[in-house]
mmCIF file of C-alpha atoms in Angstrom:
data_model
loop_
_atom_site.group_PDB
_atom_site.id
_atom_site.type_symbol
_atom_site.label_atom_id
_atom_site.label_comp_id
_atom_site.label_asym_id
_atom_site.label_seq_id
_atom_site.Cartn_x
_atom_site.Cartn_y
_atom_site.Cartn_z
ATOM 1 C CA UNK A 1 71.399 245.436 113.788
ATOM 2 C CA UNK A 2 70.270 243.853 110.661
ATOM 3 C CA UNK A 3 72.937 241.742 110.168
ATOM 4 C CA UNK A 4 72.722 239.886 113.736
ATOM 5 C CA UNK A 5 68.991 239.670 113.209
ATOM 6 C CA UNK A 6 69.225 237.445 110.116
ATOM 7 C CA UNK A 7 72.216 235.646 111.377
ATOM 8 C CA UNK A 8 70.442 234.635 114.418
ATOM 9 C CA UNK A 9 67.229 233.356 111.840
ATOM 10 C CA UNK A 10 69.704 232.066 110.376
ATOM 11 C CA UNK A 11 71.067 229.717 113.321
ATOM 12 C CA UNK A 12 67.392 229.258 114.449
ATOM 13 C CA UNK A 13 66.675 227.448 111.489
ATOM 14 C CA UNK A 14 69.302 225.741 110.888
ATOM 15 C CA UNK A 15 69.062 223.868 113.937
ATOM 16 C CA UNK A 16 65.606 223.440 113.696
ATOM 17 C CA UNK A 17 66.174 221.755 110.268
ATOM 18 C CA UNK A 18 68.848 219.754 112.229
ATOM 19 C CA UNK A 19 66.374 218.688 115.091
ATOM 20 C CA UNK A 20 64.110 217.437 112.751
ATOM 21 C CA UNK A 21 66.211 215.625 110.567
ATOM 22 C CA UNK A 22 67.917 213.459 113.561
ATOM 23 C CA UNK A 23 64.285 213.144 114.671
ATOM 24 C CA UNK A 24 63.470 211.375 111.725
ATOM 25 C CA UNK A 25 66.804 209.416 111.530
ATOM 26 C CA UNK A 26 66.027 208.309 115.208
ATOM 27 C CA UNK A 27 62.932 207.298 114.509
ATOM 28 C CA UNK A 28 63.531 205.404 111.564
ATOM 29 C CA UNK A 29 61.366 207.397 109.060
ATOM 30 C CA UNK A 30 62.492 207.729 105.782
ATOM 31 C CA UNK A 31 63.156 210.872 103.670
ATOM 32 C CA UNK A 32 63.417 208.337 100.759
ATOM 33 C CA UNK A 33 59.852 208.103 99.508
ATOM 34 C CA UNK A 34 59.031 210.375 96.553
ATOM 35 C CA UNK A 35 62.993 211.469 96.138
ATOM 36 C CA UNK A 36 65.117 209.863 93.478
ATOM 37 C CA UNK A 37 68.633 208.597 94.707
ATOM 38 C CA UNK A 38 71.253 206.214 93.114
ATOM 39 C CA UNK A 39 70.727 202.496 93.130
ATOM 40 C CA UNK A 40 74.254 200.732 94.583
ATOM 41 C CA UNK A 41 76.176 199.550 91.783
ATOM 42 C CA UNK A 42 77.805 196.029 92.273
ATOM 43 C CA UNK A 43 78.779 194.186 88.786
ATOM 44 C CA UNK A 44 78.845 194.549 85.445
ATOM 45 C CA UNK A 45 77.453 198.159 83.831
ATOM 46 C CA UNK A 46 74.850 198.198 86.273
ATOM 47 C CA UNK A 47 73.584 201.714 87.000
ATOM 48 C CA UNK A 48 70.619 203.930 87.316
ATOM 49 C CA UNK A 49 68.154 205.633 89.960
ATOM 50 C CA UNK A 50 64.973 204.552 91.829
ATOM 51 C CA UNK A 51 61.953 206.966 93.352
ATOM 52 C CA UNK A 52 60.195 205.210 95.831
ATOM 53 C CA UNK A 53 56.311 206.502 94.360
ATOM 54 C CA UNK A 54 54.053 205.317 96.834
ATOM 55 C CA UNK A 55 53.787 202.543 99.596
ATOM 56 C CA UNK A 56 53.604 199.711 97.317
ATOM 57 C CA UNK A 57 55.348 201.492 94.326
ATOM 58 C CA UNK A 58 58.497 202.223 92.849
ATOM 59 C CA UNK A 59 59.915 204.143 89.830
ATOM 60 C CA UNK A 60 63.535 202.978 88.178
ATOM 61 C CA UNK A 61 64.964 205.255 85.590
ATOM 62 C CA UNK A 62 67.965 205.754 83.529
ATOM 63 C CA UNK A 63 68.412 201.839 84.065
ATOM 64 C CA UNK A 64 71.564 200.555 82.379
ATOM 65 C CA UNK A 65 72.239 196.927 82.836
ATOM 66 C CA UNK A 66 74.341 194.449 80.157
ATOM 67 C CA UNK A 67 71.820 191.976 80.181
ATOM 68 C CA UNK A 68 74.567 189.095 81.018
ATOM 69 C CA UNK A 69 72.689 187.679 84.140
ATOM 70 C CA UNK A 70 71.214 183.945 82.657
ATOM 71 C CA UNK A 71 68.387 184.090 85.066
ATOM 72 C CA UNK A 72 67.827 188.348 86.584
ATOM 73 C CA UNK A 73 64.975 189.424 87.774
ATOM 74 C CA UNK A 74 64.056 192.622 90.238
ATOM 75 C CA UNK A 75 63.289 191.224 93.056
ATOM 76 C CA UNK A 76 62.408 192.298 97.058
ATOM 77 C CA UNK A 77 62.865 190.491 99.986
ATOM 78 C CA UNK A 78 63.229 190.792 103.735
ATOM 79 C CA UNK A 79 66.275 189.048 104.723
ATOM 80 C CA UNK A 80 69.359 191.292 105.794
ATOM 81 C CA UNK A 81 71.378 190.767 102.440
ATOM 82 C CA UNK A 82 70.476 190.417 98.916
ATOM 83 C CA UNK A 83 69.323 186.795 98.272
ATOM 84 C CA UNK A 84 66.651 184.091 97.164
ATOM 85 C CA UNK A 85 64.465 182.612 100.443
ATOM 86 C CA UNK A 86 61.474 181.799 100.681
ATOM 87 C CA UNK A 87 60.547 185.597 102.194
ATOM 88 C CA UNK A 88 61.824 186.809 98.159
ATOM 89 C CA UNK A 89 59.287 188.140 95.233
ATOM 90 C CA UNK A 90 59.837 188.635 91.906
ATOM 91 C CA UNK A 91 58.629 192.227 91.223
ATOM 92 C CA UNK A 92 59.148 192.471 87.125
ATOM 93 C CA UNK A 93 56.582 189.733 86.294
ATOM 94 C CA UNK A 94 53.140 190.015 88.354
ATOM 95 C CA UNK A 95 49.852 188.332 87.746
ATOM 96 C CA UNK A 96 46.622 190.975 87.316
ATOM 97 C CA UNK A 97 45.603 189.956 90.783
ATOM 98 C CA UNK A 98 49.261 191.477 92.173
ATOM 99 C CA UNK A 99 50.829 187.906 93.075
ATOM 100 C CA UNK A 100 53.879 186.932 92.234
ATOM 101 C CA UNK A 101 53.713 184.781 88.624
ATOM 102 C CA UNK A 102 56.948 182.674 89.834
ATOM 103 C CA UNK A 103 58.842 181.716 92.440
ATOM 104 C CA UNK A 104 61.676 183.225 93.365
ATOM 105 C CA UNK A 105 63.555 179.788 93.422
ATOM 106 C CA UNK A 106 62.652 178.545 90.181
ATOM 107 C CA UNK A 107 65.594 178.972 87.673
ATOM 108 C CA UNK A 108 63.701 176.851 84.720
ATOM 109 C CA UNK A 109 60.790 178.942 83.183
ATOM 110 C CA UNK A 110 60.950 182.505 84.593
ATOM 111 C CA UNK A 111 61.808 184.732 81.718
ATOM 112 C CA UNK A 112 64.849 186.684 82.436
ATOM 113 C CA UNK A 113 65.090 190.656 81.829
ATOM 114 C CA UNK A 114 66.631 191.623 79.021
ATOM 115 C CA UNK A 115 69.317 194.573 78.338
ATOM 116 C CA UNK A 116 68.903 198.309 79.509
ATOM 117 C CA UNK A 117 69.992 201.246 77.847
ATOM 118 C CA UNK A 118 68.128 204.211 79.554
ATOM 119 C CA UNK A 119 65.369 202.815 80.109
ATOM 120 C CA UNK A 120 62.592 203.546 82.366
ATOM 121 C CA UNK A 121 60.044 201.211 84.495
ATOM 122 C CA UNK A 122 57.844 201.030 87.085
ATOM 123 C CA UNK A 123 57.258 198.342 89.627
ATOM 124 C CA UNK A 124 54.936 197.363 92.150
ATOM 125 C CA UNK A 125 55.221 195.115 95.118
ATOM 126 C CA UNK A 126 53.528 192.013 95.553
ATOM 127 C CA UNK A 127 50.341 191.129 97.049
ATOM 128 C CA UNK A 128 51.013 187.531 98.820
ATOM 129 C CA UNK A 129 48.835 185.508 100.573
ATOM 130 C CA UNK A 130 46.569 188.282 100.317
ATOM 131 C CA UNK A 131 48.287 191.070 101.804
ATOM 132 C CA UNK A 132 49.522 193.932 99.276
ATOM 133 C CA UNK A 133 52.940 194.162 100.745
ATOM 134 C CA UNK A 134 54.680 197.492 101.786
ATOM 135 C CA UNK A 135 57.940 198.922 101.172
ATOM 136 C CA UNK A 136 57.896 198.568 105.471
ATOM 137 C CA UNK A 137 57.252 194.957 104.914
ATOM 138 C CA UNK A 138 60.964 194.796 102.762
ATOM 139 C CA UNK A 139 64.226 195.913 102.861
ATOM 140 C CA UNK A 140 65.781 195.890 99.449
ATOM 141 C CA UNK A 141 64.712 195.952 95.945
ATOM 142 C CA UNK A 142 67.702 194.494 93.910
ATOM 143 C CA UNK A 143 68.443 193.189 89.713
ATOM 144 C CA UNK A 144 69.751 189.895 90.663
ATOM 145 C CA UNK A 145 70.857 186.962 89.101
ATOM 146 C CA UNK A 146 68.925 184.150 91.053
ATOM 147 C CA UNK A 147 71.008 181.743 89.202
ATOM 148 C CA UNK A 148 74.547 182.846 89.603
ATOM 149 C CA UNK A 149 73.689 184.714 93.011
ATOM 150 C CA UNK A 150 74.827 187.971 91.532
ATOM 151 C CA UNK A 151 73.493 191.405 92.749
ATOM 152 C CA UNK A 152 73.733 193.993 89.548
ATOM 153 C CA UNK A 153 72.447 196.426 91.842
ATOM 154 C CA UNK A 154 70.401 197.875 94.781
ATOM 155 C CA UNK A 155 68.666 200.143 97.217
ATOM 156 C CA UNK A 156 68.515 199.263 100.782
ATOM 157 C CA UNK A 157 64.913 200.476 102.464
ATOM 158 C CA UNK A 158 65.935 201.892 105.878
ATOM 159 C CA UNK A 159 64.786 199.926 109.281
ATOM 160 C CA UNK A 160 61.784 201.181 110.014
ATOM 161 C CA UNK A 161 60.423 202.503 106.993
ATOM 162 C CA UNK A 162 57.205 204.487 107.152
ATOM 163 C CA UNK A 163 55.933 206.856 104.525
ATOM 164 C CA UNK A 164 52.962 208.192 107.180
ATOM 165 C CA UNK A 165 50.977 207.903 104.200
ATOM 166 C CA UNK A 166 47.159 206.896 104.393
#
């Protein structure tokens, strides 16, 4: 019987695909790296999509953002929720060595993205105190105003994170 033969492939693989996918929920790996998904909108016209690339590196496209935030920045950090601590990078503005070109805290000369209307970028965490940091190391990347304490928007990096890339 044809029919039961393809429905029981059918079943076999679907639970298979099911196995492996709470397998990798359980463990904590991620089936985030190298697939675009939304970033969390919070306030204002803040919208687009993010593609964790690599370890260290992440693609943001069809970025729309007002450009109201006095003092917004991308930034990563390791703390539970969005905020500034001493554990939080700016990711937009990097020296060529791959550490951070300002604090996180410092609300005086840090330049302050502008406006996006479709636009496209690519960032790259941090190397501090001489460790290139990973996105296991984080657990957000969010636009944020540092100086209002507004988050435009978000992606959350699931506990755990590991690409089981070498």
């Amino acid at each position: 019987n044809l029919g039961a033969t393809s429905q029981s492939t059918t079943a076999a693989a679907s639970s298979t695909a099911a196995a492996t996918t709470t397998a990798a929920a359980s463990t904590g790996l991620s089936n985030i790296l190298g697939k675009r998904t939304n970033l969390t909108h919070r306030a204002h016209e803040s919208y687009g999509y993010v593609q964790l690339v690599s370890d260290t590196e992440v693609k943001l496209t069809e970025l729309y953002y007002d450009g109201a935030g006095p003092k917004t920045n991308w930034i990563v950090g390791s703390a539970d929720e969005v905020s500034v601590d001493s554990n939080t990078y700016i990711l937009d503005t990097l020296q060529p060595d791959g550490q951070p070109l300002y604090d996180a805290t410092n609300l005086t000369t840090v330049p302050s993205v502008s406006a996006y209307k479709g636009d496209s970028l690519t960032l790259r965490l941090p190397v501090v105190n001489g460790k290139q940091l990973t996105f296991s190391d984080i657990k957000w990347i969010a636009l944020y105003c540092r100086q209002v304490k507004m988050n435009f928007m978000d992606v959350r990096i699931p506990d755990g994170f590991s690409s089981n890339r070498k």
